[in-house]
Amino acid sequence: MDVAVLAGVSTMTVSRVLNSPDLVRAETRARVLAAVRELDYRPNQAARQLVTGRSGVLGVVSIDTTLYGPATTLYCIEQAARHAGYNVSIASLSSLSRRSMEEGVQRLRTQAVDGVIIVAPHESAADGLRHLPPEMPVVAVDAGDDIPVPVVKVDQATGAARVTRHLLSLGHRSVWHVAGPADWLDANDRIAGWRGVLQAAGREAPDVLRGDWSSRSGYQLGRRLAGDPEVSAVFVANDQMALGVLRALREAGRRVPEDVSVAGFDDIPESAYFWPPLTTVRQDFREVGRYAFHMLLDRMAGTEPERRRLVEPELVVRESTGAAPTPTT
């Protein structure tokens, strides 16, 4: 009421500005917001919950990690929610087992969240996703295909296929692959995309080398690859491991891309400044966050969203990939 008096409008107009600002003329909206700032007004969330039956808080369950992909996904979900006026409560878990996921969801339920988004990139998350409270609106991100909740994810297999085709198009006879851990769904989807392209081209897929997403593991595996003269192209499952591979090749005297082409995945901000700048696959985490948020809104409204949404990745070609070296005679 105080805001309405100061702005010279009705209390209903103040409510519209705070809840549905696009429905109010710009001049009126600016006047109301100026009054809000002058009075230092803050909506009473408890009162709002009593009236609407909603807390205005969304929960996010995620593995506790600093890895670029999951951390950026979490940030983009939070930004999409806050932009729409929701607060976000995060339950960070050390693992995504059924028990830990149930505990994380229960912790959020005690905060009366309106719905939950679960970032579930591990194989172990599938069992937990099958045993969630049926009355709780839930959407999963980066989860498998055989779960009973809507899923949004980047099309990892397509991204891997595109970078593998790019390397073959440069004349390389085959493409070696440094993969992520076996219990990560994204890692296995990237293997499937890489292997599928090689098989379709009639090329034998080399043995997969498993890393742990770190630059150190990429370096250790890169040393093995550097010692094999047959290796002329390497697709690495994330940019951090690719950084380690680049160092190992340099130390061994294998030039990139003249002797060996290297490509990564993720397009972390630093990848354009590697030496040489890294060819990689860009994931649109902002779109993932936006889709996850709107799919959850549909579930909260009682509308069933599409069961599976794939976000297209983008191949970013830089100087770390080039034509296959000419065979020596």
Short mmCIF file of C-alpha atoms in Angstrom, two decimals:
data_model
loop_
_atom_site.label_atom_id
_atom_site.label_comp_id
_atom_site.label_asym_id
_atom_site.label_seq_id
_atom_site.Cartn_x
_atom_site.Cartn_y
_atom_site.Cartn_z
CA MET A 1 0.00 0.00 0.00
CA ASP A 2 2.84 2.41 0.82
CA VAL A 3 4.42 1.75 -2.60
CA ALA A 4 1.07 2.31 -4.32
CA VAL A 5 0.52 5.65 -2.54
CA LEU A 6 4.02 6.90 -3.33
CA ALA A 7 3.80 5.83 -7.00
CA GLY A 8 0.24 7.10 -7.41
CA VAL A 9 -1.16 3.76 -8.59
CA SER A 10 -3.37 0.99 -7.22
CA THR A 11 -2.08 -1.90 -5.13
CA MET A 12 -3.10 -4.21 -7.99
CA THR A 13 -0.74 -2.33 -10.31
CA VAL A 14 2.10 -2.72 -7.80
CA SER A 15 1.37 -6.45 -7.69
CA ARG A 16 1.47 -6.67 -11.49
CA VAL A 17 4.80 -4.82 -11.66
CA LEU A 18 6.35 -7.20 -9.11
CA ASN A 19 4.90 -10.41 -10.54
CA SER A 20 4.16 -9.79 -14.24
CA PRO A 21 6.09 -6.64 -15.22
CA ASP A 22 5.59 -7.16 -18.97
CA LEU A 23 1.87 -6.49 -18.49
CA VAL A 24 2.48 -2.94 -17.24
CA ARG A 25 3.37 0.13 -19.32
CA ALA A 26 7.05 1.08 -19.13
CA GLU A 27 6.35 4.52 -17.63
CA THR A 28 4.13 3.12 -14.87
CA ARG A 29 6.56 0.26 -14.22
CA ALA A 30 9.45 2.69 -13.79
CA ARG A 31 7.44 4.80 -11.33
CA VAL A 32 6.51 1.78 -9.22
CA LEU A 33 10.05 0.42 -9.19
CA ALA A 34 11.38 3.83 -8.14
CA ALA A 35 8.96 3.77 -5.20
CA VAL A 36 10.04 0.23 -4.33
CA ARG A 37 13.67 1.37 -4.19
CA GLU A 38 12.91 4.52 -2.20
CA LEU A 39 10.92 2.59 0.42
CA ASP A 40 13.32 -0.39 0.35
CA TYR A 41 10.30 -2.65 -0.08
CA ARG A 42 10.78 -6.43 0.09
CA PRO A 43 7.94 -8.89 -0.67
CA ASN A 44 6.99 -11.07 2.30
CA GLN A 45 7.60 -14.57 0.98
CA ALA A 46 5.77 -16.23 3.87
CA ALA A 47 2.66 -14.16 3.20
CA ARG A 48 2.93 -14.81 -0.52
CA GLN A 49 3.13 -18.55 0.12
CA LEU A 50 -0.04 -18.46 2.25
CA VAL A 51 -1.93 -16.72 -0.57
CA THR A 52 -0.59 -18.63 -3.58
CA GLY A 53 0.27 -22.00 -2.06
CA ARG A 54 3.72 -21.63 -3.64
CA SER A 55 7.02 -20.82 -1.96
CA GLY A 56 8.66 -19.26 -5.01
CA VAL A 57 11.69 -21.48 -4.35
CA LEU A 58 13.03 -24.16 -6.67
CA GLY A 59 15.41 -26.89 -5.57
CA VAL A 60 18.43 -28.14 -7.48
CA VAL A 61 20.24 -31.37 -6.64
CA SER A 62 23.73 -31.62 -8.10
CA ILE A 63 26.98 -33.41 -7.53
CA ASP A 64 29.53 -31.29 -5.68
CA THR A 65 32.06 -30.56 -8.42
CA THR A 66 34.13 -27.80 -9.97
CA LEU A 67 34.13 -29.49 -13.40
CA TYR A 68 33.19 -26.98 -16.08
CA GLY A 69 30.16 -28.79 -17.51
CA PRO A 70 28.17 -29.57 -14.33
CA ALA A 71 29.17 -26.30 -12.64
CA THR A 72 28.13 -24.20 -15.64
CA THR A 73 24.88 -26.15 -16.00
CA LEU A 74 24.06 -25.40 -12.37
CA TYR A 75 24.83 -21.69 -12.84
CA CYS A 76 22.63 -21.42 -15.95
CA ILE A 77 19.69 -23.16 -14.24
CA GLU A 78 19.97 -20.73 -11.35
CA GLN A 79 20.12 -17.73 -13.69
CA ALA A 80 17.02 -18.86 -15.63
CA ALA A 81 15.08 -19.32 -12.39
CA ARG A 82 16.15 -16.01 -10.85
CA HIS A 83 15.34 -14.14 -14.07
CA ALA A 84 11.77 -15.44 -13.71
CA GLY A 85 11.56 -14.35 -10.08
CA TYR A 86 12.29 -17.65 -8.35
CA ASN A 87 14.79 -18.23 -5.59
CA VAL A 88 16.95 -21.33 -5.79
CA SER A 89 18.04 -23.71 -3.03
CA ILE A 90 20.90 -26.08 -3.91
CA ALA A 91 21.63 -29.48 -2.40
CA SER A 92 25.21 -30.43 -3.29
CA LEU A 93 25.97 -34.15 -2.98
CA SER A 94 29.30 -35.96 -2.82
CA SER A 95 27.80 -38.77 -4.93
CA LEU A 96 24.58 -39.45 -6.83
CA SER A 97 23.57 -42.76 -5.28
CA ARG A 98 19.93 -43.57 -4.62
CA ARG A 99 20.35 -42.90 -0.90
CA SER A 100 22.16 -39.58 -1.26
CA MET A 101 19.68 -38.38 -3.88
CA GLU A 102 16.73 -39.25 -1.65
CA GLU A 103 18.37 -37.37 1.21
CA GLY A 104 19.01 -34.34 -1.00
CA VAL A 105 15.43 -34.24 -2.26
CA GLN A 106 14.07 -34.67 1.26
CA ARG A 107 16.26 -31.79 2.47
CA LEU A 108 14.75 -29.59 -0.22
CA ARG A 109 11.20 -30.73 0.55
CA THR A 110 11.59 -29.49 4.13
CA GLN A 111 12.16 -26.05 2.58
CA ALA A 112 8.80 -26.35 0.76
CA VAL A 113 10.34 -26.00 -2.70
CA ASP A 114 7.85 -25.92 -5.57
CA GLY A 115 9.83 -28.35 -7.73
CA VAL A 116 13.27 -29.88 -8.17
CA ILE A 117 15.82 -30.06 -11.00
CA ILE A 118 18.34 -32.87 -10.64
CA VAL A 119 21.67 -32.66 -12.47
CA ALA A 120 22.44 -36.36 -12.85
CA PRO A 121 25.44 -37.10 -15.11
CA HIS A 122 26.37 -40.41 -13.42
CA GLU A 123 25.19 -43.92 -14.24
CA SER A 124 24.51 -44.38 -10.52
CA ALA A 125 21.85 -41.64 -10.57
CA ALA A 126 19.38 -43.72 -12.58
CA ASP A 127 18.24 -45.81 -9.60
CA GLY A 128 17.65 -42.72 -7.47
CA LEU A 129 15.62 -41.05 -10.23
CA ARG A 130 13.30 -44.06 -10.37
CA HIS A 131 12.39 -43.77 -6.67
CA LEU A 132 11.51 -40.10 -6.26
CA PRO A 133 8.32 -38.97 -4.45
CA PRO A 134 5.62 -39.14 -7.16
CA GLU A 135 3.94 -35.91 -5.98
CA MET A 136 7.12 -33.84 -6.38
CA PRO A 137 7.55 -32.11 -9.79
CA VAL A 138 11.02 -33.16 -11.02
CA VAL A 139 13.09 -32.62 -14.18
CA ALA A 140 16.50 -34.20 -14.76
CA VAL A 141 19.51 -32.77 -16.59
CA ASP A 142 22.19 -34.92 -18.25
CA ALA A 143 20.42 -38.11 -17.17
CA GLY A 144 19.92 -41.38 -19.04
CA ASP A 145 17.01 -42.19 -21.30
CA ASP A 146 15.38 -44.95 -19.21
CA ILE A 147 14.08 -42.88 -16.29
CA PRO A 148 10.49 -41.84 -15.50
CA VAL A 149 11.03 -38.05 -15.46
CA PRO A 150 11.56 -35.52 -18.28
CA VAL A 151 15.22 -35.06 -19.28
CA VAL A 152 17.08 -32.23 -20.97
CA LYS A 153 20.67 -32.71 -22.12
CA VAL A 154 23.21 -31.73 -24.75
CA ASP A 155 23.35 -34.22 -27.62
CA GLN A 156 26.77 -35.57 -26.68
CA ALA A 157 26.87 -38.27 -29.36
CA THR A 158 26.18 -35.75 -32.11
CA GLY A 159 28.93 -33.45 -30.83
CA ALA A 160 31.43 -36.31 -30.77
CA ALA A 161 30.36 -37.43 -34.24
CA ARG A 162 30.87 -33.94 -35.66
CA VAL A 163 34.39 -33.56 -34.32
CA THR A 164 35.32 -37.07 -35.48
CA ARG A 165 34.01 -36.38 -38.99
CA HIS A 166 35.99 -33.14 -38.99
CA LEU A 167 39.21 -35.02 -38.25
CA LEU A 168 38.54 -37.69 -40.88
CA SER A 169 37.76 -34.97 -43.44
CA LEU A 170 41.30 -33.66 -42.92
CA GLY A 171 42.68 -36.94 -44.23
CA HIS A 172 43.46 -38.75 -40.98
CA ARG A 173 43.16 -42.53 -41.33
CA SER A 174 41.72 -42.91 -37.85
CA VAL A 175 41.01 -40.94 -34.68
CA TRP A 176 42.20 -41.95 -31.21
CA HIS A 177 39.99 -41.10 -28.25
CA VAL A 178 40.80 -40.05 -24.69
CA ALA A 179 37.50 -40.62 -22.85
CA GLY A 180 36.08 -39.60 -19.49
CA PRO A 181 35.34 -41.95 -16.58
CA ALA A 182 33.23 -45.04 -17.28
CA ASP A 183 30.46 -44.05 -14.85
CA TRP A 184 29.77 -40.70 -16.57
CA LEU A 185 26.90 -40.79 -19.09
CA ASP A 186 28.36 -37.92 -21.13
CA ALA A 187 31.65 -39.79 -21.52
CA ASN A 188 29.92 -42.90 -22.82
CA ASP A 189 27.69 -40.94 -25.20
CA ARG A 190 30.80 -39.27 -26.66
CA ILE A 191 32.42 -42.68 -27.14
CA ALA A 192 29.30 -43.87 -28.97
CA GLY A 193 29.35 -40.87 -31.32
CA TRP A 194 33.07 -41.22 -32.02
CA ARG A 195 32.91 -44.98 -32.61
CA GLY A 196 29.80 -44.73 -34.79
CA VAL A 197 31.49 -42.36 -37.23
CA LEU A 198 34.61 -44.52 -37.49
CA GLN A 199 32.53 -47.65 -38.12
CA ALA A 200 30.42 -45.89 -40.75
CA ALA A 201 33.64 -44.81 -42.50
CA GLY A 202 35.00 -48.35 -42.44
CA ARG A 203 37.78 -47.46 -40.00
CA GLU A 204 38.76 -49.59 -37.05
CA ALA A 205 38.28 -47.78 -33.74
CA PRO A 206 41.46 -47.76 -31.62
CA ASP A 207 41.22 -48.81 -27.99
CA VAL A 208 39.61 -46.18 -25.77
CA LEU A 209 41.91 -44.51 -23.25
CA ARG A 210 40.09 -43.58 -20.02
CA GLY A 211 40.96 -40.41 -18.11
CA ASP A 212 39.33 -38.74 -15.12
CA TRP A 213 38.56 -35.33 -16.73
CA SER A 214 41.74 -33.75 -15.29
CA SER A 215 44.63 -32.20 -17.22
CA ARG A 216 46.95 -34.56 -15.36
CA SER A 217 45.22 -37.67 -16.68
CA GLY A 218 45.24 -36.15 -20.18
CA TYR A 219 48.98 -35.59 -19.86
CA GLN A 220 49.62 -39.17 -18.72
CA LEU A 221 47.59 -40.64 -21.57
CA GLY A 222 49.05 -38.12 -24.00
CA ARG A 223 52.53 -39.48 -23.26
CA ARG A 224 51.34 -42.91 -24.35
CA LEU A 225 49.85 -41.51 -27.53
CA ALA A 226 52.96 -39.45 -28.29
CA GLY A 227 55.03 -42.63 -28.42
CA ASP A 228 52.86 -44.20 -31.13
CA PRO A 229 53.88 -43.01 -34.61
CA GLU A 230 50.51 -44.16 -36.02
CA VAL A 231 48.66 -41.51 -34.01
CA SER A 232 47.86 -38.45 -36.13
CA ALA A 233 44.49 -37.33 -34.68
CA VAL A 234 43.16 -37.37 -31.13
CA PHE A 235 39.66 -36.51 -29.94
CA VAL A 236 39.74 -35.76 -26.20
CA ALA A 237 36.49 -35.90 -24.20
CA ASN A 238 37.00 -32.55 -22.47
CA ASP A 239 39.20 -29.49 -22.84
CA GLN A 240 41.04 -29.93 -19.53
CA MET A 241 42.34 -33.36 -20.58
CA ALA A 242 43.14 -31.94 -24.02
CA LEU A 243 45.43 -29.41 -22.35
CA GLY A 244 47.39 -32.29 -20.82
CA VAL A 245 47.57 -34.08 -24.17
CA LEU A 246 48.92 -30.94 -25.85
CA ARG A 247 51.71 -30.66 -23.29
CA ALA A 248 52.65 -34.33 -23.60
CA LEU A 249 52.87 -34.08 -27.39
CA ARG A 250 54.98 -30.92 -27.18
CA GLU A 251 57.41 -32.54 -24.74
CA ALA A 252 57.74 -35.52 -27.09
CA GLY A 253 58.52 -33.29 -30.07
CA ARG A 254 55.20 -34.04 -31.83
CA ARG A 255 53.95 -30.81 -33.39
CA VAL A 256 50.27 -29.82 -33.22
CA PRO A 257 48.68 -29.83 -35.74
CA GLU A 258 51.51 -30.60 -38.21
CA ASP A 259 52.17 -34.07 -36.73
CA VAL A 260 49.09 -34.67 -34.58
CA SER A 261 45.70 -32.95 -34.61
CA VAL A 262 43.98 -32.54 -31.23
CA ALA A 263 40.34 -31.67 -30.52
CA GLY A 264 38.51 -31.32 -27.22
CA PHE A 265 34.97 -30.96 -25.92
CA ASP A 266 33.20 -28.21 -23.87
CA ASP A 267 34.77 -25.00 -25.23
CA ILE A 268 35.84 -23.75 -21.82
CA PRO A 269 36.71 -20.02 -21.84
CA GLU A 270 40.46 -20.80 -21.82
CA SER A 271 40.40 -23.15 -24.83
CA ALA A 272 40.72 -20.31 -27.32
CA TYR A 273 43.99 -19.35 -25.57
CA PHE A 274 45.65 -22.78 -25.48
CA TRP A 275 48.65 -23.13 -27.77
CA PRO A 276 47.63 -23.81 -30.37
CA PRO A 277 44.04 -22.62 -29.86
CA LEU A 278 41.90 -25.70 -29.39
CA THR A 279 39.33 -27.09 -31.80
CA THR A 280 36.46 -28.21 -29.58
CA VAL A 281 32.71 -28.75 -29.24
CA ARG A 282 30.68 -25.99 -27.62
CA GLN A 283 27.80 -26.95 -25.33
CA ASP A 284 24.96 -24.45 -24.93
CA PHE A 285 24.50 -24.66 -21.16
CA ARG A 286 22.30 -21.56 -21.17
CA GLU A 287 19.77 -23.38 -23.35
CA VAL A 288 19.98 -26.44 -21.12
CA GLY A 289 19.20 -24.31 -18.07
CA ARG A 290 16.36 -22.51 -19.83
CA TYR A 291 14.72 -25.70 -21.07
CA ALA A 292 15.10 -27.43 -17.69
CA PHE A 293 13.47 -24.48 -15.91
CA HIS A 294 10.52 -24.23 -18.32
CA MET A 295 9.97 -27.99 -18.32
CA LEU A 296 9.81 -27.84 -14.52
CA LEU A 297 7.29 -24.98 -14.70
CA ASP A 298 5.12 -27.20 -16.93
CA ARG A 299 5.26 -30.02 -14.40
CA MET A 300 4.45 -27.65 -11.54
CA ALA A 301 1.40 -26.45 -13.51
CA GLY A 302 0.22 -30.03 -13.99
CA THR A 303 1.16 -30.10 -17.68
CA GLU A 304 3.33 -32.95 -18.88
CA PRO A 305 6.29 -31.58 -20.90
CA GLU A 306 8.12 -33.47 -23.61
CA ARG A 307 9.97 -36.46 -22.18
CA ARG A 308 13.34 -35.74 -23.75
CA ARG A 309 14.89 -32.53 -25.04
CA LEU A 310 18.25 -32.60 -26.80
CA VAL A 311 20.25 -29.38 -27.19
CA GLU A 312 22.44 -29.20 -30.29
CA PRO A 313 26.20 -28.75 -29.75
CA GLU A 314 28.42 -26.69 -32.05
CA LEU A 315 31.78 -27.63 -33.55
CA VAL A 316 34.31 -24.81 -33.08
CA VAL A 317 37.30 -25.21 -35.40
CA ARG A 318 40.56 -23.59 -34.35
CA GLU A 319 44.26 -24.11 -35.06
CA SER A 320 44.85 -27.39 -33.19
CA THR A 321 43.49 -29.48 -36.07
CA GLY A 322 44.92 -29.67 -39.57
CA ALA A 323 45.60 -31.86 -42.55
CA ALA A 324 46.99 -35.33 -41.91
CA PRO A 325 50.79 -35.49 -42.22
CA THR A 326 52.19 -36.82 -45.49
CA PRO A 327 53.43 -40.40 -45.00
CA THR A 328 57.19 -40.74 -45.14
CA THR A 329 58.73 -43.18 -47.61
#
